mmCIF file of C-alpha atoms in Angstrom:
data_model
loop_
_atom_site.group_PDB
_atom_site.id
_atom_site.type_symbol
_atom_site.label_atom_id
_atom_site.label_comp_id
_atom_site.label_asym_id
_atom_site.label_seq_id
_atom_site.Cartn_x
_atom_site.Cartn_y
_atom_site.Cartn_z
ATOM 1 C CA MET A 3 -8.933 15.409 7.004
ATOM 2 C CA LEU A 4 -8.805 17.611 4.154
ATOM 3 C CA PHE A 5 -12.361 17.172 2.756
ATOM 4 C CA GLN A 6 -13.835 17.516 5.977
ATOM 5 C CA LYS A 7 -12.098 20.845 6.594
ATOM 6 C CA LEU A 8 -13.397 21.939 3.109
ATOM 7 C CA THR A 9 -16.931 21.055 3.926
ATOM 8 C CA ASP A 10 -16.774 22.324 7.390
ATOM 9 C CA ASN A 11 -15.504 25.867 6.519
ATOM 10 C CA ASP A 12 -17.815 28.519 6.401
ATOM 11 C CA LEU A 13 -17.253 29.882 2.906
ATOM 12 C CA PHE A 14 -17.966 33.560 3.828
ATOM 13 C CA GLY A 15 -16.562 33.478 7.376
ATOM 14 C CA SER A 16 -13.231 35.282 8.128
ATOM 15 C CA VAL A 17 -10.384 36.024 5.708
ATOM 16 C CA ARG A 18 -8.503 33.332 7.305
ATOM 17 C CA ASP A 19 -11.083 30.717 6.557
ATOM 18 C CA MET A 20 -10.872 32.048 2.940
ATOM 19 C CA GLN A 21 -7.148 31.704 2.841
ATOM 20 C CA ARG A 22 -7.418 28.077 4.322
ATOM 21 C CA LEU A 23 -9.811 27.232 1.657
ATOM 22 C CA GLN A 24 -7.474 28.769 -0.943
ATOM 23 C CA ASN A 25 -4.685 26.673 0.277
ATOM 24 C CA SER A 26 -6.834 23.457 0.301
ATOM 25 C CA LEU A 27 -7.867 24.393 -3.396
ATOM 26 C CA ASN A 28 -4.309 24.799 -4.449
ATOM 27 C CA ARG A 29 -3.508 21.569 -2.882
ATOM 28 C CA LEU A 30 -6.496 19.961 -4.858
ATOM 29 C CA LEU A 31 -5.329 21.487 -8.057
ATOM 30 C CA SER A 32 -1.813 20.819 -7.939
ATOM 31 C CA ASP A 33 -0.744 17.133 -8.070
ATOM 32 C CA ARG A 34 1.539 17.384 -4.949
ATOM 33 C CA ILE A 35 -0.603 16.071 -2.218
ATOM 34 C CA PRO A 36 1.484 15.719 0.717
ATOM 35 C CA VAL A 37 1.634 12.170 1.971
ATOM 36 C CA GLU A 38 0.489 12.158 5.744
ATOM 37 C CA ALA A 39 2.524 9.305 7.199
ATOM 38 C CA SER A 40 0.303 7.208 9.346
ATOM 39 C CA ALA A 41 1.294 4.033 11.398
ATOM 40 C CA GLU A 42 -2.528 3.072 10.957
ATOM 41 C CA PHE A 43 -3.009 0.146 8.837
ATOM 42 C CA PRO A 44 -4.238 0.003 6.110
ATOM 43 C CA PRO A 45 -2.932 3.337 4.567
ATOM 44 C CA LEU A 46 -5.763 4.965 2.630
ATOM 45 C CA ASN A 47 -5.789 7.172 -0.445
ATOM 46 C CA VAL A 48 -9.052 9.230 -1.086
ATOM 47 C CA TRP A 49 -9.989 10.364 -4.665
ATOM 48 C CA THR A 50 -12.999 12.564 -5.005
ATOM 49 C CA SER A 51 -15.063 13.779 -7.951
ATOM 50 C CA GLU A 52 -18.430 15.643 -8.224
ATOM 51 C CA ASN A 53 -19.999 12.210 -8.725
ATOM 52 C CA GLY A 54 -18.468 10.187 -6.039
ATOM 53 C CA VAL A 55 -15.486 9.144 -4.006
ATOM 54 C CA ILE A 56 -12.922 6.351 -4.546
ATOM 55 C CA VAL A 57 -11.152 4.928 -1.530
ATOM 56 C CA ARG A 58 -7.916 3.077 -2.036
ATOM 57 C CA ALA A 59 -6.343 1.020 0.615
ATOM 58 C CA GLU A 60 -3.078 -0.944 0.552
ATOM 59 C CA ILE A 61 -3.703 -4.267 2.229
ATOM 60 C CA PRO A 62 -1.052 -6.593 1.005
ATOM 61 C CA GLY A 63 -1.036 -10.241 2.270
ATOM 62 C CA VAL A 64 -4.626 -10.353 2.978
ATOM 63 C CA ALA A 65 -7.099 -12.437 0.907
ATOM 64 C CA PRO A 66 -10.082 -10.503 -0.449
ATOM 65 C CA GLU A 67 -12.538 -12.686 1.571
ATOM 66 C CA ASP A 68 -10.887 -11.656 4.677
ATOM 67 C CA VAL A 69 -11.598 -8.034 4.451
ATOM 68 C CA ASP A 70 -14.904 -6.881 5.816
ATOM 69 C CA ILE A 71 -16.368 -3.445 4.350
ATOM 70 C CA SER A 72 -19.293 -1.954 6.015
ATOM 71 C CA LEU A 73 -21.045 1.346 5.355
ATOM 72 C CA VAL A 74 -23.205 3.010 8.189
ATOM 73 C CA ASN A 75 -24.649 6.475 6.983
ATOM 74 C CA ASP A 76 -21.414 8.266 5.831
ATOM 75 C CA THR A 77 -18.992 6.238 7.646
ATOM 76 C CA LEU A 78 -16.982 3.595 5.918
ATOM 77 C CA THR A 79 -15.394 0.884 7.892
ATOM 78 C CA LEU A 80 -12.620 -1.750 6.907
ATOM 79 C CA ARG A 81 -12.032 -4.639 9.034
ATOM 80 C CA GLY A 82 -9.919 -7.712 8.715
ATOM 81 C CA SER A 83 -6.736 -9.583 9.759
ATOM 82 C CA ARG A 84 -3.431 -10.565 8.451
ATOM 83 C CA ASN A 85 -2.224 -13.833 9.620
ATOM 84 C CA PRO A 86 1.262 -14.395 10.638
ATOM 85 C CA ASP A 87 3.824 -16.523 8.694
ATOM 86 C CA GLU A 88 4.373 -19.455 11.024
ATOM 87 C CA LEU A 89 7.897 -20.558 11.398
ATOM 88 C CA LYS A 90 8.441 -24.324 11.052
ATOM 89 C CA GLU A 91 10.965 -26.147 13.205
ATOM 90 C CA GLY A 92 14.473 -25.274 12.650
ATOM 91 C CA GLU A 93 13.816 -21.988 11.009
ATOM 92 C CA SER A 94 14.776 -18.703 12.301
ATOM 93 C CA ARG A 95 13.978 -15.171 11.550
ATOM 94 C CA HIS A 96 16.405 -12.649 10.093
ATOM 95 C CA ARG A 97 14.073 -9.718 9.705
ATOM 96 C CA GLN A 98 10.632 -8.975 10.993
ATOM 97 C CA GLU A 99 9.192 -5.681 9.444
ATOM 98 C CA ARG A 100 5.647 -6.781 8.349
ATOM 99 C CA GLY A 101 2.898 -6.404 10.934
ATOM 100 C CA TYR A 102 0.334 -8.979 11.836
ATOM 101 C CA GLY A 103 -3.122 -9.123 13.691
ATOM 102 C CA LEU A 104 -6.365 -7.467 13.478
ATOM 103 C CA PHE A 105 -7.138 -4.068 11.882
ATOM 104 C CA THR A 106 -9.941 -1.528 11.730
ATOM 105 C CA ARG A 107 -10.192 1.782 9.843
ATOM 106 C CA SER A 108 -13.027 4.026 9.773
ATOM 107 C CA LEU A 109 -13.373 6.906 7.455
ATOM 108 C CA GLN A 110 -16.024 9.616 7.310
ATOM 109 C CA LEU A 111 -17.126 10.403 3.688
ATOM 110 C CA PRO A 112 -17.553 13.858 2.563
ATOM 111 C CA PHE A 113 -21.074 13.301 1.359
ATOM 112 C CA GLY A 114 -23.837 10.773 1.324
ATOM 113 C CA VAL A 115 -23.626 8.022 -0.924
ATOM 114 C CA GLU A 116 -25.712 5.521 -2.806
ATOM 115 C CA ALA A 117 -25.167 2.639 -0.522
ATOM 116 C CA ASP A 118 -26.689 0.093 -3.040
ATOM 117 C CA HIS A 119 -24.219 0.968 -5.634
ATOM 118 C CA VAL A 120 -20.878 0.734 -3.746
ATOM 119 C CA GLN A 121 -18.446 -1.375 -5.510
ATOM 120 C CA ALA A 122 -15.249 -2.957 -4.010
ATOM 121 C CA ARG A 123 -12.392 -4.460 -6.074
ATOM 122 C CA PHE A 124 -9.406 -6.049 -4.865
ATOM 123 C CA SER A 125 -6.355 -6.562 -6.936
ATOM 124 C CA ASN A 126 -2.683 -7.162 -6.165
ATOM 125 C CA GLY A 127 -3.158 -6.204 -2.531
ATOM 126 C CA VAL A 128 -4.853 -2.964 -3.226
ATOM 127 C CA LEU A 129 -8.549 -2.487 -2.177
ATOM 128 C CA GLN A 130 -10.538 -0.076 -4.348
ATOM 129 C CA ILE A 131 -14.073 0.904 -3.080
ATOM 130 C CA THR A 132 -15.979 3.163 -5.424
ATOM 131 C CA LEU A 133 -18.816 5.218 -3.629
ATOM 132 C CA PRO A 134 -21.100 7.160 -5.922
ATOM 133 C CA ARG A 135 -22.535 10.366 -4.451
ATOM 134 C CA SER A 136 -26.227 10.166 -3.521
ATOM 135 C CA GLU A 137 -28.373 11.914 -6.156
ATOM 136 C CA ALA A 138 -30.098 14.064 -3.434
ATOM 137 C CA GLU A 139 -26.695 15.533 -2.552
ATOM 138 C CA LYS A 140 -25.109 16.223 -5.959
ATOM 139 C CA PRO A 141 -24.557 19.951 -6.597
ATOM 140 C CA ARG A 142 -27.368 21.583 -8.482
ATOM 141 C CA ARG A 143 -27.152 24.585 -10.737
ATOM 142 C CA ILE A 144 -29.917 26.993 -9.882
ATOM 143 C CA SER A 145 -30.819 29.568 -12.739
ATOM 144 C CA VAL A 146 -31.853 32.974 -11.853
ATOM 145 C CA VAL A 147 -34.886 34.228 -13.651
ATOM 146 C CA SER A 148 -34.959 38.089 -14.143
ATOM 147 C CA GLU A 149 -38.073 39.868 -13.460
ATOM 148 C CA SER A 150 -38.091 42.796 -15.708
ATOM 149 C CA MET B 25 -12.136 -3.969 17.676
ATOM 150 C CA PRO B 26 -8.679 -2.606 18.413
ATOM 151 C CA ASN B 27 -6.213 -2.038 15.627
ATOM 152 C CA GLU B 28 -3.401 -3.962 16.696
ATOM 153 C CA LEU B 29 -1.733 -4.153 13.274
ATOM 154 C CA LEU B 30 0.828 -1.407 13.256
ATOM 155 C CA GLU B 31 3.492 -1.115 10.772
ATOM 156 C CA MET B 32 6.464 0.886 9.853
ATOM 157 C CA ASN B 33 6.003 3.290 6.961
ATOM 158 C CA ARG B 34 7.922 2.425 3.953
ATOM 159 C CA GLN B 35 10.603 4.816 3.239
ATOM 160 C CA GLU B 36 11.672 6.189 -0.082
ATOM 161 C CA VAL B 37 14.721 4.956 -1.576
ATOM 162 C CA ALA B 38 17.561 7.372 -1.274
ATOM 163 C CA SER B 39 19.617 7.696 -4.511
ATOM 164 C CA GLN B 40 22.458 5.460 -4.421
ATOM 165 C CA GLY B 41 25.731 6.743 -5.708
ATOM 166 C CA SER B 42 25.399 8.638 -8.973
ATOM 167 C CA ALA B 43 22.853 6.151 -10.380
ATOM 168 C CA GLU B 44 19.650 7.802 -11.221
ATOM 169 C CA GLN B 45 16.427 6.398 -12.373
ATOM 170 C CA THR B 46 15.414 6.969 -15.931
ATOM 171 C CA ARG B 47 11.626 7.123 -14.966
ATOM 172 C CA THR B 48 10.475 10.067 -12.933
ATOM 173 C CA HIS B 49 8.182 8.086 -10.553
ATOM 174 C CA LYS B 50 8.992 7.507 -6.908
ATOM 175 C CA LEU B 51 10.686 4.413 -5.458
ATOM 176 C CA TYR B 52 10.033 2.845 -2.256
ATOM 177 C CA THR B 53 11.672 0.276 0.014
ATOM 178 C CA PRO B 54 9.277 -2.536 0.334
ATOM 179 C CA ILE B 55 8.945 -3.719 3.938
ATOM 180 C CA THR B 56 10.306 -7.223 4.283
ATOM 181 C CA ASP B 57 10.331 -10.370 6.404
ATOM 182 C CA ILE B 58 13.068 -12.809 5.903
ATOM 183 C CA HIS B 59 13.394 -16.309 7.547
ATOM 184 C CA GLU B 60 15.936 -19.228 7.206
ATOM 185 C CA SER B 61 15.831 -22.798 7.393
ATOM 186 C CA LYS B 62 18.507 -25.279 6.847
ATOM 187 C CA GLU B 63 17.875 -25.575 3.236
ATOM 188 C CA GLN B 64 16.627 -22.086 2.117
ATOM 189 C CA LEU B 65 15.924 -18.621 2.900
ATOM 190 C CA VAL B 66 12.396 -17.084 2.439
ATOM 191 C CA LEU B 67 11.809 -13.463 1.816
ATOM 192 C CA LEU B 68 8.323 -11.871 2.008
ATOM 193 C CA ALA B 69 7.994 -8.320 0.571
ATOM 194 C CA ASP B 70 4.913 -6.270 0.568
ATOM 195 C CA MET B 71 4.422 -4.669 -2.740
ATOM 196 C CA PRO B 72 0.960 -3.786 -2.993
ATOM 197 C CA GLY B 73 -0.129 -2.919 -6.505
ATOM 198 C CA VAL B 74 2.625 -5.147 -8.150
ATOM 199 C CA LYS B 75 1.347 -7.618 -10.800
ATOM 200 C CA GLN B 76 3.233 -11.078 -11.382
ATOM 201 C CA ASP B 77 4.930 -9.738 -14.355
ATOM 202 C CA GLY B 78 6.120 -6.530 -12.763
ATOM 203 C CA VAL B 79 8.529 -8.026 -10.637
ATOM 204 C CA ASP B 80 12.232 -8.202 -11.635
ATOM 205 C CA ILE B 81 14.675 -10.169 -9.422
ATOM 206 C CA THR B 82 18.352 -10.354 -9.989
ATOM 207 C CA LEU B 83 21.182 -12.023 -8.160
ATOM 208 C CA GLU B 84 24.712 -11.075 -8.980
ATOM 209 C CA GLN B 85 27.317 -12.550 -6.932
ATOM 210 C CA ASN B 86 25.713 -12.275 -3.543
ATOM 211 C CA ILE B 87 23.851 -9.088 -4.204
ATOM 212 C CA LEU B 88 20.103 -9.748 -4.547
ATOM 213 C CA THR B 89 18.026 -6.857 -5.942
ATOM 214 C CA ILE B 90 14.344 -7.122 -6.081
ATOM 215 C CA TYR B 91 12.255 -4.549 -8.001
ATOM 216 C CA GLY B 92 8.423 -4.417 -8.534
ATOM 217 C CA HIS B 93 6.844 -2.001 -10.932
ATOM 218 C CA VAL B 94 3.469 -0.259 -10.015
ATOM 219 C CA ASP B 95 1.391 1.540 -12.517
ATOM 220 C CA GLN B 96 -0.131 4.856 -11.547
ATOM 221 C CA PRO B 97 -3.756 4.315 -11.013
ATOM 222 C CA GLU B 98 -6.105 5.932 -13.605
ATOM 223 C CA LEU B 99 -9.201 7.340 -12.193
ATOM 224 C CA PRO B 100 -10.376 9.811 -14.922
ATOM 225 C CA GLY B 101 -12.466 12.651 -13.384
ATOM 226 C CA TYR B 102 -11.321 12.070 -9.874
ATOM 227 C CA THR B 103 -8.592 14.040 -7.922
ATOM 228 C CA LEU B 104 -6.477 12.784 -5.243
ATOM 229 C CA THR B 105 -7.468 14.762 -2.105
ATOM 230 C CA TYR B 106 -6.144 12.865 0.657
ATOM 231 C CA ALA B 107 -2.932 10.442 0.657
ATOM 232 C CA GLU B 108 -1.532 8.305 3.428
ATOM 233 C CA TYR B 109 0.632 6.364 1.050
ATOM 234 C CA GLY B 110 2.703 7.507 -1.950
ATOM 235 C CA ILE B 111 2.389 5.649 -5.281
ATOM 236 C CA GLY B 112 5.722 4.276 -6.782
ATOM 237 C CA SER B 113 7.564 1.272 -7.637
ATOM 238 C CA TYR B 114 9.798 -0.755 -5.047
ATOM 239 C CA LYS B 115 13.311 -1.763 -5.080
ATOM 240 C CA ARG B 116 15.424 -3.180 -2.333
ATOM 241 C CA VAL B 117 18.874 -4.612 -2.311
ATOM 242 C CA PHE B 118 20.070 -7.420 -0.018
ATOM 243 C CA ALA B 119 23.589 -8.853 0.467
ATOM 244 C CA LEU B 120 23.386 -12.593 1.092
ATOM 245 C CA SER B 121 25.767 -14.397 3.343
ATOM 246 C CA ASN B 122 24.843 -17.904 2.138
ATOM 247 C CA GLU B 123 25.626 -19.430 -1.242
ATOM 248 C CA ILE B 124 22.325 -19.719 -3.245
ATOM 249 C CA ASP B 125 21.445 -22.165 -5.669
ATOM 250 C CA ARG B 126 20.398 -20.025 -8.525
ATOM 251 C CA GLU B 127 18.651 -22.433 -10.761
ATOM 252 C CA GLY B 128 16.315 -23.159 -7.718
ATOM 253 C CA ILE B 129 15.063 -19.620 -7.041
ATOM 254 C CA GLN B 130 11.164 -19.391 -6.984
ATOM 255 C CA ALA B 131 9.280 -16.174 -7.034
ATOM 256 C CA SER B 132 5.645 -15.704 -6.888
ATOM 257 C CA VAL B 133 3.381 -12.774 -6.005
ATOM 258 C CA LYS B 134 0.070 -13.193 -4.371
ATOM 259 C CA ASN B 135 -2.170 -10.369 -3.007
ATOM 260 C CA GLY B 136 0.686 -7.868 -3.371
ATOM 261 C CA VAL B 137 3.107 -9.828 -1.520
ATOM 262 C CA LEU B 138 6.284 -11.194 -3.266
ATOM 263 C CA LYS B 139 7.422 -14.405 -2.094
ATOM 264 C CA LEU B 140 10.985 -15.488 -2.877
ATOM 265 C CA VAL B 141 12.420 -18.719 -2.002
ATOM 266 C CA LEU B 142 16.181 -18.954 -2.280
ATOM 267 C CA PRO B 143 17.590 -22.738 -1.866
ATOM 268 C CA LYS B 144 20.947 -22.775 -0.506
ATOM 269 C CA SER B 145 23.466 -24.519 -2.697
ATOM 270 C CA LYS B 146 24.444 -27.906 -1.837
ATOM 271 C CA ARG B 147 27.873 -26.893 -0.846
ATOM 272 C CA ALA B 148 26.527 -24.361 1.792
ATOM 273 C CA ILE B 149 24.247 -26.607 3.426
ATOM 274 C CA PRO B 150 26.065 -27.784 6.808
ATOM 275 C CA ARG B 151 27.352 -31.472 6.803
ATOM 276 C CA LYS B 152 27.843 -33.428 9.680
ATOM 277 C CA ILE B 153 31.116 -34.856 9.921
ATOM 278 C CA ALA B 154 31.449 -37.988 11.802
ATOM 279 C CA VAL B 155 34.687 -38.270 13.928
ATOM 280 C CA GLN B 156 36.051 -41.690 13.689
ATOM 281 C CA ALA B 157 37.641 -43.229 16.635
ATOM 282 C CA GLU B 158 41.027 -44.514 16.098
#
């Protein structure tokens, strides 16, 4: 995953690493993040900033109370199930494209988060989880004192 | 827990003929289930992010067009760093084979799923014709 690559990279490693970082940054700065097609359900979009991370998942057709969100250390897990639309007698299917059943998705977050302040919101089939970055892990500015 | 829910990825709508969109955002084909009973057709389309008032349904002759508008999420200060789905509106066109009772069409949106109930017109419901013995 992109942000993992970003954090795992040794900044002062090889030139290739620097280039990779450059590419990742370019992708970050431009709006055109390539969509990584995935058959995993639900598909996730991840938004990051200095202060936290927002995970959005498209879970249409699932009631908010049927989604279970858990956070263990820096791993976020979504669980739930989508129930099939039962056919009544005399009905026939023309088209069946939507999937049914249980789903689980886990995501490793790029930094530690304040577990007590995580918020989840579900609207129109889109789940949005806001995870604030833990204070201890926020980037800090270090001032240099001159000794002259 | 195994992930048994696998789904096809939705596709971007290819431009049809010479008609182009006036808005610049993307347009996707919503994945759809359709089932039929004697009296009606029921259509379920996944349209995550679409509000009740963002749906537009038209039926012209036997061409049914469903459209769902999605607003871009506004997350000030945040940048999209990883994406598995594209954000755009939804459009899909179906040719219906049955005659539909236009007045009776019902549409509702719940948890990002559009449900469309299309009752068949009285003329199209099969009737049983009794054969009389002479």
